[in-house]
Coordinates of C-alpha atoms and ligand atoms in Angstrom, one line a residue:
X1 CA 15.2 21.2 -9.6
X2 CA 11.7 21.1 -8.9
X3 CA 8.9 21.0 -11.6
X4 CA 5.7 22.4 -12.3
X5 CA 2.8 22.6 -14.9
X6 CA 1.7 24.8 -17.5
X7 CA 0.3 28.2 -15.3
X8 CA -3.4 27.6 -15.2
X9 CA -5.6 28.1 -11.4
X10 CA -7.7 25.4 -10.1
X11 CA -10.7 25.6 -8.1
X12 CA -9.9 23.2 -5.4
X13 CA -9.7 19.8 -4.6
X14 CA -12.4 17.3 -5.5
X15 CA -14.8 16.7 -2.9
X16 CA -17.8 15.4 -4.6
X17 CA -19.9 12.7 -3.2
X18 CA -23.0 12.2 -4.8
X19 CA -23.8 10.8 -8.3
X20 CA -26.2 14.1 -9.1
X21 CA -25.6 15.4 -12.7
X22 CA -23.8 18.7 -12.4
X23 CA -25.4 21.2 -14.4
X24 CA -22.5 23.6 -14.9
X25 CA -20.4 21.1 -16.5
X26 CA -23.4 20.0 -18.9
X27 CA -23.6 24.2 -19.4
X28 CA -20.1 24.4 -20.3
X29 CA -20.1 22.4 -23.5
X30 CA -19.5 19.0 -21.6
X31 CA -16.2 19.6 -21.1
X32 CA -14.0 19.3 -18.1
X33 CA -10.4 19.7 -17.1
X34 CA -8.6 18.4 -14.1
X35 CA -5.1 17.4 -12.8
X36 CA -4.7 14.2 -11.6
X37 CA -1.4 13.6 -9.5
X38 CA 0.8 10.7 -9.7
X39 CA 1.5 8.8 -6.5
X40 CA 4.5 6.6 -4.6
X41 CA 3.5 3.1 -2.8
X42 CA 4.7 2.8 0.6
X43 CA 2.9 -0.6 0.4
X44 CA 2.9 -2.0 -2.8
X45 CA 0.7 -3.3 -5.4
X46 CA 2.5 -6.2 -6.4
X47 CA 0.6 -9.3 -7.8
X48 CA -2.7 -9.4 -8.5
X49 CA -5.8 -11.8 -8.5
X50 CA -7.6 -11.0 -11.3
X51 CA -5.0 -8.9 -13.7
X52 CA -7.3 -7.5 -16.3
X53 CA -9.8 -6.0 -13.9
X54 CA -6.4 -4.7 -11.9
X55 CA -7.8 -6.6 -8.6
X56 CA -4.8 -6.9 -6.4
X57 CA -2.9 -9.9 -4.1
X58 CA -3.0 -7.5 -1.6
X59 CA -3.6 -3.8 0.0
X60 CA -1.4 -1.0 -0.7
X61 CA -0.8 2.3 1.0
X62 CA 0.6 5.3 -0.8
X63 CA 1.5 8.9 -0.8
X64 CA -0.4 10.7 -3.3
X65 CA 1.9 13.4 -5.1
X66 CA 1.8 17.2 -5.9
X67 CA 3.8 18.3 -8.2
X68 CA 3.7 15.3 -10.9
X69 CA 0.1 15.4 -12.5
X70 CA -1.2 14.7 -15.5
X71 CA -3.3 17.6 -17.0
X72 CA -6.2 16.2 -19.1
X73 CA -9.3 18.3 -21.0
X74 CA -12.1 15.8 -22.3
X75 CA -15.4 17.0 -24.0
X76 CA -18.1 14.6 -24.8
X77 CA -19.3 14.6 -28.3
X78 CA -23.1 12.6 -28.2
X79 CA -23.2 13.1 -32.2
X80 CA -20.5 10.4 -32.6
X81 CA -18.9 7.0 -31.3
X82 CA -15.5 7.8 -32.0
X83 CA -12.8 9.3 -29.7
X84 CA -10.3 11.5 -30.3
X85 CA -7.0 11.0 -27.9
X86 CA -4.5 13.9 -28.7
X87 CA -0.9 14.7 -26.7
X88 CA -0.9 18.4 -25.8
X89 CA 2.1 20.2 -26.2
X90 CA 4.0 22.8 -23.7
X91 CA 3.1 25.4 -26.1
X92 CA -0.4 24.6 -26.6
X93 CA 0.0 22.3 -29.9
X94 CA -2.3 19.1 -30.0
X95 CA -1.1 16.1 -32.2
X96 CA -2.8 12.8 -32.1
X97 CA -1.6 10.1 -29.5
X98 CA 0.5 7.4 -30.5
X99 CA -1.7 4.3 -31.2
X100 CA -0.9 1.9 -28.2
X101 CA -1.6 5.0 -26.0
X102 CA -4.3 5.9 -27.5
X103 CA -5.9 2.4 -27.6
X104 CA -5.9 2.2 -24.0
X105 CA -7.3 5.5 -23.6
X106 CA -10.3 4.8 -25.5
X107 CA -10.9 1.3 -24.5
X108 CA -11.1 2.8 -20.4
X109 CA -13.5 5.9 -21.7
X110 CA -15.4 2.7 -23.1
X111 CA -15.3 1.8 -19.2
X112 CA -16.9 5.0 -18.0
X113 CA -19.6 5.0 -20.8
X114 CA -20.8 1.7 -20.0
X115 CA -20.6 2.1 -16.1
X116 CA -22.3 5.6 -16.9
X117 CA -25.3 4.0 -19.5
X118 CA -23.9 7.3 -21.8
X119 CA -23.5 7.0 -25.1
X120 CA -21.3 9.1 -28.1
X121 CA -17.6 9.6 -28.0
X122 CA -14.7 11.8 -26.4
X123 CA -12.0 14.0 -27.9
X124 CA -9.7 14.0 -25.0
X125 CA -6.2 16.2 -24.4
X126 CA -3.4 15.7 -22.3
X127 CA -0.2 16.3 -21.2
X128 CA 2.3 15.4 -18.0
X129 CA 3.8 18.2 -15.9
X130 CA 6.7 15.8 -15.6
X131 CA 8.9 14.8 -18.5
X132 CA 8.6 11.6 -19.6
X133 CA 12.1 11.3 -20.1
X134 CA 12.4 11.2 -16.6
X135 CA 11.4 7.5 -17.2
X136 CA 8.2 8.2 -14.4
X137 CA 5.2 5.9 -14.5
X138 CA 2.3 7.9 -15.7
X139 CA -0.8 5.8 -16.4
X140 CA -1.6 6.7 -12.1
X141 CA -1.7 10.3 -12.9
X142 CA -3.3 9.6 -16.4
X143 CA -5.9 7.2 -15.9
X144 CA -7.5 9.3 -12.7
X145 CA -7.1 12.6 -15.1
X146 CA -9.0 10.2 -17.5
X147 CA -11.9 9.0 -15.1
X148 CA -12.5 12.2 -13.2
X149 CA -12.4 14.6 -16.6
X150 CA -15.0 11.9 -18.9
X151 CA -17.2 11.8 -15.5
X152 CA -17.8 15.3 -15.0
X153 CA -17.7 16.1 -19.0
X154 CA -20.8 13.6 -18.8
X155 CA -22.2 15.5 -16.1
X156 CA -21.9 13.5 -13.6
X157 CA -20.3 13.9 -10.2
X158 CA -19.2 10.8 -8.5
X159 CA -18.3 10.0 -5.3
X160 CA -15.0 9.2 -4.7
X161 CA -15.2 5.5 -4.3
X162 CA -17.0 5.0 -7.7
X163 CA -14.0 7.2 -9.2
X164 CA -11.5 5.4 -7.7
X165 CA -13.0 2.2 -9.0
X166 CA -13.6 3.7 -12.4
X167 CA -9.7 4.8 -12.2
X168 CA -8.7 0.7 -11.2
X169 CA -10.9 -0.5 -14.4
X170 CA -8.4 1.2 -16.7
X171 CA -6.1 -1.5 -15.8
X172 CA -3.8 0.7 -14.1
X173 CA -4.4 -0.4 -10.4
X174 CA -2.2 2.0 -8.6
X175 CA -4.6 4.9 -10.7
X176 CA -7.2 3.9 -7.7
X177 CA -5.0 5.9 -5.5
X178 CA -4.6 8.6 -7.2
X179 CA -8.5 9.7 -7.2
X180 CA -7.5 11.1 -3.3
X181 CA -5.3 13.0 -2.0
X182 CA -2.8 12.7 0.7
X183 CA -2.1 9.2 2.5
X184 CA -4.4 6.6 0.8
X185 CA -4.9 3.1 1.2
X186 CA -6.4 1.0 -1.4
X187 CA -7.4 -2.4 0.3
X188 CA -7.5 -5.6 -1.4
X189 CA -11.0 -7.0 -2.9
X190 CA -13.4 -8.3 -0.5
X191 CA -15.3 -11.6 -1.9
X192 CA -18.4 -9.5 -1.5
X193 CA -18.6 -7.9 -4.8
X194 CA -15.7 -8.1 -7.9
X195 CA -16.0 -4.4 -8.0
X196 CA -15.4 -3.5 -4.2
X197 CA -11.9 -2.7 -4.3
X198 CA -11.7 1.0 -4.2
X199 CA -9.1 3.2 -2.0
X200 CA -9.6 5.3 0.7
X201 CA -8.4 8.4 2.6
X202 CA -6.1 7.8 5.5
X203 CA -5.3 10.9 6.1
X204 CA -5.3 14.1 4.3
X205 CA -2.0 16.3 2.5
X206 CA -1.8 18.4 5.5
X207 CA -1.9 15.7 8.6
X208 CA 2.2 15.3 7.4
X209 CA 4.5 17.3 5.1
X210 CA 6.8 14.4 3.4
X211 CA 9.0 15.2 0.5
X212 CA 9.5 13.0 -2.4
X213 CA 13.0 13.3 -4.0
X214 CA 13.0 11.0 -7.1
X215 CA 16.9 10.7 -8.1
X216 CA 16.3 9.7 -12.0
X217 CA 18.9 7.3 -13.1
X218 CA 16.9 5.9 -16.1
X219 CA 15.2 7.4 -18.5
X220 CA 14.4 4.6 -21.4
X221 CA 10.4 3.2 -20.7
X222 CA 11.6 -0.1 -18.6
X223 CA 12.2 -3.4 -20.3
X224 CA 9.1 -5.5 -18.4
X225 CA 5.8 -3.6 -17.7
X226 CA 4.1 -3.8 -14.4
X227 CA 1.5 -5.7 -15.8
X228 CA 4.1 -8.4 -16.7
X229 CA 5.3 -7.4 -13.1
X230 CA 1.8 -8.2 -11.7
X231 CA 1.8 -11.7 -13.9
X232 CA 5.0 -13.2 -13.1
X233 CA 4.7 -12.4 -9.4
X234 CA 3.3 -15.6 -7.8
X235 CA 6.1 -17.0 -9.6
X236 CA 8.4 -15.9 -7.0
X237 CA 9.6 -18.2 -3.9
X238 CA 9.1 -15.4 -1.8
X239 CA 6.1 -14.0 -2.9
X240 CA 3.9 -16.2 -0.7
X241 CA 6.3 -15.0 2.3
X242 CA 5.8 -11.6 1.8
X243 CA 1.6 -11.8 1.8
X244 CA 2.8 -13.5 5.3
X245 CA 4.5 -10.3 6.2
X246 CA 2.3 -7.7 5.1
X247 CA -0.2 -7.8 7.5
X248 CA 2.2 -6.3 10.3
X249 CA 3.8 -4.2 7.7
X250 CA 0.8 -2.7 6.6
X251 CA -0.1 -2.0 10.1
X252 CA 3.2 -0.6 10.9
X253 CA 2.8 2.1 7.9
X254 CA -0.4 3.0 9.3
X255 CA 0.3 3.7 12.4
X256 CA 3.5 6.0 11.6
X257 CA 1.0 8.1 9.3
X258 CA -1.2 8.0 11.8
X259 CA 1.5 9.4 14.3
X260 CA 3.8 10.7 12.0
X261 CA 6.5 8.9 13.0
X262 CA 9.1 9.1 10.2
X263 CA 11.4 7.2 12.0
X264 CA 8.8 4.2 12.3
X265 CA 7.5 4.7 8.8
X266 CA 11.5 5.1 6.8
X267 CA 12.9 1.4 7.6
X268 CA 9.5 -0.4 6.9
X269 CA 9.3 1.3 3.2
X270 CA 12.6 0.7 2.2
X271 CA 12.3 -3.1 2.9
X272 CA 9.2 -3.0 1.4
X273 CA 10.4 -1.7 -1.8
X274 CA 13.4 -4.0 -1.4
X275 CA 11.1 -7.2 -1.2
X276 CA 9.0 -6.1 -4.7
X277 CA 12.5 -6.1 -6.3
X278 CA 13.3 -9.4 -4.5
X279 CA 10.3 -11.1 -5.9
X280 CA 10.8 -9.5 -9.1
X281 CA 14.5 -10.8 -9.5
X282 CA 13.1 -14.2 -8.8
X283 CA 10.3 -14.3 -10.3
X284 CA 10.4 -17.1 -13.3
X285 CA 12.1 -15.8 -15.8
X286 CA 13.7 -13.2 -13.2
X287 CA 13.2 -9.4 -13.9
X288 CA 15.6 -7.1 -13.4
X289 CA 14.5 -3.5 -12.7
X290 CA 17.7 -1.6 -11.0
X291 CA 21.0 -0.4 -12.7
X292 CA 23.9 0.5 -10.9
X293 CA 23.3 3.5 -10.2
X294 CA 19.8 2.5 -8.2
X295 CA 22.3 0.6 -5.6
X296 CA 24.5 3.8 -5.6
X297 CA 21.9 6.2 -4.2
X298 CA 20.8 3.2 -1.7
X299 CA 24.4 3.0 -0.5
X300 CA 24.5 7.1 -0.2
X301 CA 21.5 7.3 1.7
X302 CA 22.7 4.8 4.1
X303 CA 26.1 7.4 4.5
X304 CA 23.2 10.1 4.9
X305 CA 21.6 7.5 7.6
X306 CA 24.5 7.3 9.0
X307 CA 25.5 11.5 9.4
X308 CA 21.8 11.5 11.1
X309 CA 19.8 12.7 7.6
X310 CA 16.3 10.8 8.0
X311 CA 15.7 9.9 4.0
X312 CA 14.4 6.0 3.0
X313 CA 13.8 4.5 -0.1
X314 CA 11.0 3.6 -2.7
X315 CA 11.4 2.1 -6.0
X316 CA 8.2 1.1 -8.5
X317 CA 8.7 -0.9 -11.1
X318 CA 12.4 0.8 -12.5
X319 CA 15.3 1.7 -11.7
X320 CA 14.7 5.1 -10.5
X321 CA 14.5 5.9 -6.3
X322 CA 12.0 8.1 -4.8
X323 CA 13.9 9.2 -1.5
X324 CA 11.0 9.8 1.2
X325 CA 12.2 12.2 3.5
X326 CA 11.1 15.2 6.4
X327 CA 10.8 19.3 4.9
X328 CA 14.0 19.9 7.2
X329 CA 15.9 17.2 5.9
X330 CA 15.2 17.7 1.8
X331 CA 17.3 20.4 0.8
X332 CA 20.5 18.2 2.1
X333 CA 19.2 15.0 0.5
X334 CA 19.2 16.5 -2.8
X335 CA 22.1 18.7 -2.8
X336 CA 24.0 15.2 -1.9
X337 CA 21.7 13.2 -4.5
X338 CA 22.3 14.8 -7.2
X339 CA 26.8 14.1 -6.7
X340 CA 25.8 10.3 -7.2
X341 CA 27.2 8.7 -10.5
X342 CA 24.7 8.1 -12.9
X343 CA 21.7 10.3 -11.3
X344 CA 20.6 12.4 -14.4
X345 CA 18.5 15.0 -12.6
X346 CA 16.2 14.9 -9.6
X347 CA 12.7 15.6 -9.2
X348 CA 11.5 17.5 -5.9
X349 CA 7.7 16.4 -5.1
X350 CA 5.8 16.3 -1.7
X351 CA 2.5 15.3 -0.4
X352 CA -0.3 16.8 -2.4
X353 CA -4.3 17.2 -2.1
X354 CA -5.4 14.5 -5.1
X355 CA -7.5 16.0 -8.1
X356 CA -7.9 19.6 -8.3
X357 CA -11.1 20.5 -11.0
X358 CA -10.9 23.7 -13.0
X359 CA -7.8 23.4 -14.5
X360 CA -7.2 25.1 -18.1
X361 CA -9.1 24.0 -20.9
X362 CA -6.1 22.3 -23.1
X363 CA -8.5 22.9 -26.3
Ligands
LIG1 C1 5.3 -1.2 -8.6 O1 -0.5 -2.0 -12.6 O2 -0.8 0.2 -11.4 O3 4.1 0.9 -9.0 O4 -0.2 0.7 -14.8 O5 2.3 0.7 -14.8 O6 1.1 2.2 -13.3 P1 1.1 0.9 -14.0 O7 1.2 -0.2 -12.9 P2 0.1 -0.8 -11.9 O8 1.1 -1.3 -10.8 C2 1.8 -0.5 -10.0 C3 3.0 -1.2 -9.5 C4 3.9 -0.5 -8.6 C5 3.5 -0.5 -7.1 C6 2.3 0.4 -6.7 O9 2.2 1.6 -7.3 O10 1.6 0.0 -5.8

């Protein structure tokens, strides 16, 4: 089954690239709504040097999503110093956010004020077009919803590098991605500056149609955060080996982008992925992200391999597996997905074009 978002039309991607206040969003009450899409590491973010400012071990390439976004409204209130962070609801109710949530929320709008000089507060609504019973990582989505909505509610409109390092000081590094749409890299930090690791484009949504067929086996929040992820990493025997292998790994994914060469790009992201859970599991004290039914769907796509169905595996931080596969190729991936023991539904997502502006107002 494939999912979608409340109906609502937006304008377009975001292309803005200049820091010039925008009057119109000043005119329209300082508000602004946008959805910001989740997105899958082909390359991942996987230890980082400085954790709190999210500034990573090394560069990462990902796949920016369509279909999973976070939907966020945020009006600027300059009368007071509070915020307001409120859950919308798929019938339009708005209830507060619970506290750890909304915490975090508040402390990254106290980011974008301070890089911004503004002052005041933010009532700010959201929801996910994904369930979050589906046990998908949202803070990508959420934290670039966050950044590009407070921005332009400010007036402001940034260029994409400052939003997607606004995004990164959330915490949330992998939300530096998701500020662009289509194949991004986000390098690692030069020693230049502490703030100059911000992604870029590599190529836009429509250079290559891949499909993004996540098999959800778990649908609890996982055990171990990423952040504890991120800590424990350089814990890990092999951690050191694999900033040795990246290098020609990275280069490899860029190039079958580049030249959309699925069979070059499938086998280098599945060991990828299979090396982040390799660290995890020994990292000291190990973590354990898969269940059993993460190795069943790696066993059935290597039957599918097998039958000649291209389809190569991702995992994040969890148990579930985002199967990366070609338009052609999708329809039998799922249908013989969602047979595997222990896969509770699937969700069908594909390359997408990064923050779209002039979504519904959620208040
Ligand atoms: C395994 O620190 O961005 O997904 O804040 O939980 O989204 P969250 O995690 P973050 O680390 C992401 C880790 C990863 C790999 C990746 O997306 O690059």
């Amino acid at each position: 089954m494939s999912i979608s978002d409340s109906p609502s039309s937006p304008t377009g991607p975001l292309t803005a690239e200049s820091a010039v206040p925008e009057s119109t969003a000043s005119a329209a009450g300082s508000k602004a709504s946008v959805k910001a899409p989740a997105n899958i590491a082909f390359i991942k973010y996987w230890g980082a040097r400085d954790l709190r400012r999210a500034l990573p071990s090394n560069p990462s390439i990902s796949m920016t999503l369509r279909e999973c976004v976070s939907h966020t409204t945020v009006e600027h209130l300059p009368r007071t110093d509070r915020d307001e962070i409120l859950l919308a609801g798929a019938d339009g109710s708005l209830a507060p956010a619970p506290e750890g949530f909304a915490a975090r929320a508040s402390a990254h709008l106290g980011e974008i004020r301070r890089s911004l000089g503004a002052g005041g507060g933010f009532r700010v609504a959201t929801r996910n077009s994904f369930p979050s019973s589906a046990g998908m990582a949202s803070s990508a989505s959420g934290f670039a919803a966050l950044a590009v909505a407070a921005t332009r509610a400010l007036g402001a409109s940034l260029s994409d590098r400052r939003l997607s390092i606004l995004a990164r000081a959330s915490g949330s590094g992998s939300a530096a991605r998701s500020v662009l749409g289509g194949y991004v890299e986000w390098p690692r930090a030069m020693a230049a500056g502490e703030d100059e690791s911000d992604a870029f484009a590599l190529a836009p949504a429509d250079h290559w149609d891949l499909r993004d067929v996540v098999a959800v086996v778990e649908t609890e929040p996982k055990e171990v955060s990423s952040r504890d992820g991120h800590r424990l990493a350089a814990t890990s025997p092999y951690f050191a080996r694999r900033q040795e292998l990246l290098p020609a790994r990275l280069e490899q994914v860029r190039r079958a982008i580049e030249e959309r060469d699925f069979d070059a790009l499938g086998p280098v992201i599945e060991e990828e992925a299979v090396d982040l859970h390799l660290i995890a599991m020994s990292s000291r004290p190990p973590i354990f992200y898969w269940s059993p039914a993460t190795l069943a769907v790696l066993a059935e796509l290597r039957r599918l391999r097998r039958e000649g169905i291209a389809a190569w595996a991702t995992m994040d931080a969890g148990a579930n597996v985002h199967v990366i596969t070609r338009p052609e190729d999708e329809e039998a991936v799922a249908q013989r997905l969602a047979g595997v023991p222990g896969v509770s539904r699937l969700i069908r997502d594909g390359v997408g074009p990064g923050p779209e502006l002039g979504a519904a107002h959620l208040f």
